[in-house]
C-alpha positions as a LaTeX table, in Angstrom:
\begin{tabular}{lrrr}
\hline
Residue & $x$ (\AA) & $y$ (\AA) & $z$ (\AA) \\
\hline
Met1 & 109.07 & $-27.48$ & 298.00 \\
Leu2 & 106.70 & $-24.93$ & 296.46 \\
Ala3 & 103.78 & $-27.30$ & 297.05 \\
Asn4 & 104.67 & $-27.41$ & 300.73 \\
Leu5 & 104.88 & $-23.64$ & 300.85 \\
Leu6 & 101.37 & $-23.34$ & 299.37 \\
Cys7 & 100.09 & $-25.10$ & 302.47 \\
Ala8 & 102.14 & $-22.86$ & 304.71 \\
Arg9 & 100.97 & $-20.90$ & 307.68 \\
Pro10 & 100.17 & $-18.09$ & 308.13 \\
Pro11 & 97.47 & $-17.99$ & 305.38 \\
Trp12 & 98.61 & $-14.59$ & 304.03 \\
Leu13 & 101.78 & $-16.26$ & 302.70 \\
Arg14 & 99.85 & $-18.47$ & 300.24 \\
Pro15 & 99.02 & $-15.75$ & 297.62 \\
Leu16 & 102.64 & $-14.61$ & 297.58 \\
Val17 & 103.89 & $-18.15$ & 296.99 \\
Gly18 & 101.30 & $-18.59$ & 294.25 \\
Leu19 & 102.55 & $-15.47$ & 292.48 \\
Leu20 & 106.13 & $-16.74$ & 292.79 \\
Leu21 & 105.18 & $-20.07$ & 291.22 \\
Leu22 & 103.38 & $-18.29$ & 288.35 \\
Ala23 & 106.44 & $-16.11$ & 287.69 \\
Val24 & 108.76 & $-19.13$ & 287.59 \\
Leu25 & 106.55 & $-21.03$ & 285.14 \\
Ser26 & 105.95 & $-17.97$ & 282.95 \\
Gly27 & 109.67 & $-17.25$ & 282.77 \\
Ala28 & 110.43 & $-20.79$ & 281.68 \\
Asn29 & 107.88 & $-20.65$ & 278.86 \\
Ser30 & 108.83 & $-17.19$ & 277.58 \\
Ala31 & 112.49 & $-17.99$ & 276.89 \\
Glu32 & 113.26 & $-17.69$ & 273.16 \\
Glu33 & 116.08 & $-19.11$ & 271.07 \\
Pro34 & 118.56 & $-16.33$ & 270.29 \\
Ala35 & 118.34 & $-15.21$ & 266.67 \\
Arg36 & 121.20 & $-16.42$ & 264.45 \\
Arg37 & 123.55 & $-13.57$ & 263.72 \\
Arg38 & 123.33 & $-12.20$ & 260.21 \\
Phe39 & 126.50 & $-10.97$ & 258.55 \\
Arg40 & 125.75 & $-10.40$ & 254.88 \\
Ser41 & 125.00 & $-6.75$ & 254.22 \\
Val42 & 123.98 & $-7.01$ & 250.54 \\
Pro43 & 122.39 & $-9.63$ & 248.26 \\
Leu44 & 124.84 & $-12.20$ & 246.95 \\
Ser45 & 124.56 & $-10.73$ & 243.44 \\
Gln46 & 125.88 & $-7.40$ & 244.76 \\
Leu47 & 129.05 & $-8.65$ & 246.43 \\
Thr48 & 132.00 & $-6.46$ & 245.52 \\
Leu49 & 135.75 & $-6.34$ & 246.00 \\
Pro50 & 136.74 & $-3.55$ & 248.39 \\
Cys51 & 139.97 & $-3.08$ & 246.43 \\
Asp52 & 142.22 & $-4.82$ & 243.93 \\
Leu53 & 143.06 & $-8.31$ & 245.22 \\
Thr54 & 146.64 & $-8.18$ & 243.96 \\
Ala55 & 147.27 & $-4.89$ & 245.74 \\
Leu56 & 145.63 & $-6.17$ & 248.93 \\
Asn57 & 147.86 & $-9.24$ & 248.97 \\
Ala58 & 150.99 & $-7.17$ & 248.37 \\
Glu59 & 150.11 & $-4.79$ & 251.20 \\
Tyr60 & 149.20 & $-7.56$ & 253.64 \\
Val61 & 152.47 & $-9.40$ & 252.97 \\
Ala62 & 154.37 & $-6.13$ & 253.45 \\
Ala63 & 152.63 & $-5.50$ & 256.78 \\
Leu64 & 153.21 & $-9.09$ & 257.86 \\
Asn65 & 156.92 & $-8.98$ & 257.01 \\
Tyr66 & 157.39 & $-5.63$ & 258.73 \\
Arg67 & 155.87 & $-6.90$ & 261.97 \\
Arg68 & 157.67 & $-10.23$ & 261.83 \\
Ala69 & 161.01 & $-8.50$ & 261.25 \\
Gln70 & 160.42 & $-6.33$ & 264.30 \\
Arg71 & 159.95 & $-9.43$ & 266.42 \\
Asn72 & 162.52 & $-11.65$ & 264.71 \\
Pro73 & 164.98 & $-9.67$ & 262.54 \\
Gly74 & 166.53 & $-12.81$ & 261.06 \\
Ala75 & 163.28 & $-14.35$ & 259.87 \\
Arg76 & 162.92 & $-15.24$ & 256.20 \\
Pro77 & 160.29 & $-13.03$ & 254.57 \\
Ala78 & 156.84 & $-14.24$ & 253.61 \\
His79 & 155.51 & $-13.76$ & 250.11 \\
Phe80 & 152.24 & $-13.95$ & 248.23 \\
Glu81 & 151.36 & $-17.47$ & 247.10 \\
Ala82 & 149.13 & $-17.37$ & 244.02 \\
Gly83 & 148.28 & $-21.05$ & 244.45 \\
Leu84 & 146.59 & $-20.31$ & 247.78 \\
Leu85 & 144.40 & $-17.51$ & 246.46 \\
Pro86 & 141.69 & $-19.61$ & 244.75 \\
Gly87 & 140.82 & $-21.44$ & 247.97 \\
Thr88 & 141.14 & $-18.27$ & 250.05 \\
Phe89 & 138.80 & $-16.32$ & 247.80 \\
Leu90 & 136.29 & $-19.15$ & 247.36 \\
His91 & 136.03 & $-19.66$ & 251.10 \\
Thr92 & 135.37 & $-15.95$ & 251.57 \\
Tyr93 & 132.66 & $-16.15$ & 248.91 \\
Glu94 & 131.17 & $-19.30$ & 250.45 \\
Met95 & 130.88 & $-17.60$ & 253.85 \\
Glu96 & 129.01 & $-14.78$ & 252.13 \\
Arg97 & 126.76 & $-17.29$ & 250.38 \\
Arg98 & 125.98 & $-19.12$ & 253.62 \\
Asp99 & 125.95 & $-15.90$ & 255.63 \\
Ser100 & 128.07 & $-17.67$ & 258.22 \\
Leu101 & 131.56 & $-17.35$ & 259.70 \\
Tyr102 & 133.35 & $-20.71$ & 259.82 \\
His103 & 136.59 & $-22.49$ & 258.92 \\
Asp104 & 137.03 & $-24.57$ & 255.79 \\
Arg105 & 137.69 & $-28.08$ & 257.04 \\
Asp106 & 138.20 & $-29.52$ & 253.56 \\
Asp107 & 141.82 & $-28.40$ & 253.45 \\
Arg108 & 143.81 & $-29.02$ & 256.62 \\
Thr109 & 147.21 & $-28.60$ & 254.98 \\
Val110 & 147.22 & $-24.81$ & 255.40 \\
Gly111 & 146.69 & $-22.41$ & 258.27 \\
Glu112 & 143.53 & $-20.33$ & 258.02 \\
Ile113 & 142.35 & $-17.29$ & 259.95 \\
Cys114 & 139.09 & $-15.55$ & 259.12 \\
Ala115 & 136.81 & $-12.88$ & 260.54 \\
Ser116 & 133.77 & $-10.75$ & 259.81 \\
Val117 & 133.75 & $-7.00$ & 259.28 \\
Ser118 & 130.78 & $-4.73$ & 259.93 \\
Asn119 & 131.83 & $-1.69$ & 257.90 \\
Leu120 & 134.29 & $-1.76$ & 255.01 \\
Ala121 & 133.49 & 1.75 & 253.81 \\
Pro122 & 136.64 & 3.39 & 255.30 \\
Tyr123 & 138.85 & 0.85 & 253.49 \\
Arg124 & 137.30 & 0.72 & 250.03 \\
Gly125 & 139.87 & 1.54 & 247.40 \\
Arg126 & 142.58 & 1.64 & 250.08 \\
Pro127 & 144.43 & $-1.69$ & 250.04 \\
Arg128 & 147.19 & $-0.57$ & 252.42 \\
Glu129 & 144.74 & 0.56 & 255.09 \\
Leu130 & 142.62 & $-2.58$ & 254.63 \\
Ala131 & 145.67 & $-4.85$ & 254.89 \\
Arg132 & 146.76 & $-3.15$ & 258.10 \\
Tyr133 & 143.23 & $-3.41$ & 259.47 \\
Ile134 & 143.17 & $-7.15$ & 258.75 \\
Trp135 & 146.59 & $-7.63$ & 260.35 \\
Thr136 & 145.54 & $-5.64$ & 263.42 \\
Arg137 & 142.27 & $-7.53$ & 263.85 \\
Phe138 & 144.15 & $-10.82$ & 263.99 \\
His139 & 146.97 & $-9.36$ & 266.07 \\
Asn140 & 144.46 & $-8.46$ & 268.78 \\
Ser141 & 143.36 & $-12.10$ & 269.12 \\
Pro142 & 146.11 & $-14.24$ & 270.72 \\
Pro143 & 145.36 & $-17.49$ & 268.81 \\
His144 & 145.25 & $-15.63$ & 265.49 \\
Ala145 & 148.28 & $-13.52$ & 266.38 \\
Ala146 & 150.30 & $-16.68$ & 267.00 \\
Ile147 & 149.58 & $-17.83$ & 263.44 \\
Gln148 & 150.54 & $-14.46$ & 261.97 \\
Arg149 & 153.80 & $-14.49$ & 263.95 \\
Asp150 & 154.77 & $-18.00$ & 262.84 \\
Thr151 & 157.71 & $-17.33$ & 260.53 \\
Ser152 & 157.58 & $-20.87$ & 259.13 \\
Leu153 & 154.32 & $-19.91$ & 257.38 \\
Arg154 & 155.91 & $-17.99$ & 254.52 \\
Phe155 & 153.41 & $-18.58$ & 251.72 \\
Val156 & 150.42 & $-16.29$ & 252.11 \\
Ser157 & 147.19 & $-15.15$ & 250.49 \\
Val158 & 144.34 & $-12.91$ & 251.62 \\
Ser159 & 140.84 & $-12.26$ & 250.34 \\
Cys160 & 138.09 & $-9.87$ & 251.36 \\
Leu161 & 134.50 & $-9.26$ & 250.27 \\
Asn162 & 131.70 & $-7.19$ & 251.80 \\
Asp163 & 131.42 & $-8.91$ & 255.16 \\
Phe164 & 134.29 & $-11.37$ & 255.61 \\
Phe165 & 138.03 & $-11.66$ & 255.12 \\
Val166 & 140.28 & $-14.72$ & 255.09 \\
Val167 & 144.04 & $-15.20$ & 255.34 \\
Arg168 & 145.67 & $-18.51$ & 254.49 \\
Leu169 & 149.28 & $-19.35$ & 255.26 \\
Ser170 & 151.41 & $-22.35$ & 254.38 \\
Ser171 & 154.91 & $-23.56$ & 255.15 \\
Arg172 & 155.47 & $-24.65$ & 251.56 \\
Pro173 & 154.41 & $-23.65$ & 248.05 \\
Tyr174 & 150.83 & $-24.50$ & 247.25 \\
Arg175 & 149.09 & $-25.28$ & 243.99 \\
Ala176 & 145.34 & $-25.26$ & 243.47 \\
Asn177 & 143.94 & $-28.05$ & 241.32 \\
Ala178 & 142.42 & $-27.27$ & 237.92 \\
Thr179 & 138.82 & $-27.52$ & 239.14 \\
Arg180 & 139.45 & $-25.13$ & 242.00 \\
Gln181 & 141.25 & $-22.74$ & 239.70 \\
Gln182 & 138.33 & $-22.73$ & 237.26 \\
Gln183 & 135.80 & $-22.13$ & 240.06 \\
Phe184 & 137.93 & $-19.25$ & 241.28 \\
Gln185 & 138.16 & $-17.61$ & 237.87 \\
Gln186 & 134.42 & $-17.92$ & 237.26 \\
Thr187 & 133.41 & $-16.63$ & 240.69 \\
Leu188 & 135.96 & $-13.82$ & 240.63 \\
Ala189 & 134.64 & $-12.70$ & 237.23 \\
Ile190 & 131.10 & $-12.46$ & 238.66 \\
Val191 & 132.28 & $-10.39$ & 241.63 \\
Gln192 & 134.47 & $-8.18$ & 239.46 \\
Ala193 & 131.49 & $-7.48$ & 237.18 \\
Ala194 & 129.37 & $-6.50$ & 240.20 \\
Thr195 & 132.21 & $-4.30$ & 241.44 \\
Ala196 & 132.38 & $-2.53$ & 238.08 \\
Arg197 & 128.60 & $-2.01$ & 238.05 \\
Gln198 & 128.64 & $-0.51$ & 241.54 \\
Ala199 & 131.51 & 1.80 & 240.59 \\
His200 & 129.63 & 2.93 & 237.48 \\
Leu201 & 126.49 & 3.66 & 239.51 \\
Ala202 & 128.52 & 5.60 & 242.05 \\
Val203 & 129.95 & 7.80 & 239.29 \\
Arg204 & 126.49 & 8.44 & 237.82 \\
Arg205 & 125.20 & 9.58 & 241.20 \\
\hline
\end{tabular}
């Protein structure tokens, strides 16, 4: 069609069509692949816990039970499941390592909801506020809210690092295998040491 227009009459139309053709070709060649989003805000060696994991889990379960009871007063309460925590924490760490938000497809026996966070500063050292923030983030997304509301998912764990948080929920007690438990303890020790170093530096400043 453009070739036909280049032969068009009157002659004054030809330069305009030529400019149009140049613009179309230039636009096609100048398109760039969008840059992959980066999440991780610090080097992997500087990952820290925003607050005590035990306290965070207790506060999240409390928030979850409060909201579920409002919706369904007769629902059986959820509780923290220690057996879920190794996988929950390790997946949070792995997302930091890969600098990518994704679901763990290796374990399909539990429900998993995860998200990124751009600024944890207001919640550091404040497990109640962080737990409520996590609950609210998922509550504002209908698919995630449906999982949080599901009263059959009574066994719960939550984990959070610098840029991601993960909640896992199960309808029955869960037990991590020995290898997973060992990986969890080793990785948690590394992150706890980094957390202690950062706290020490903050005091010295």
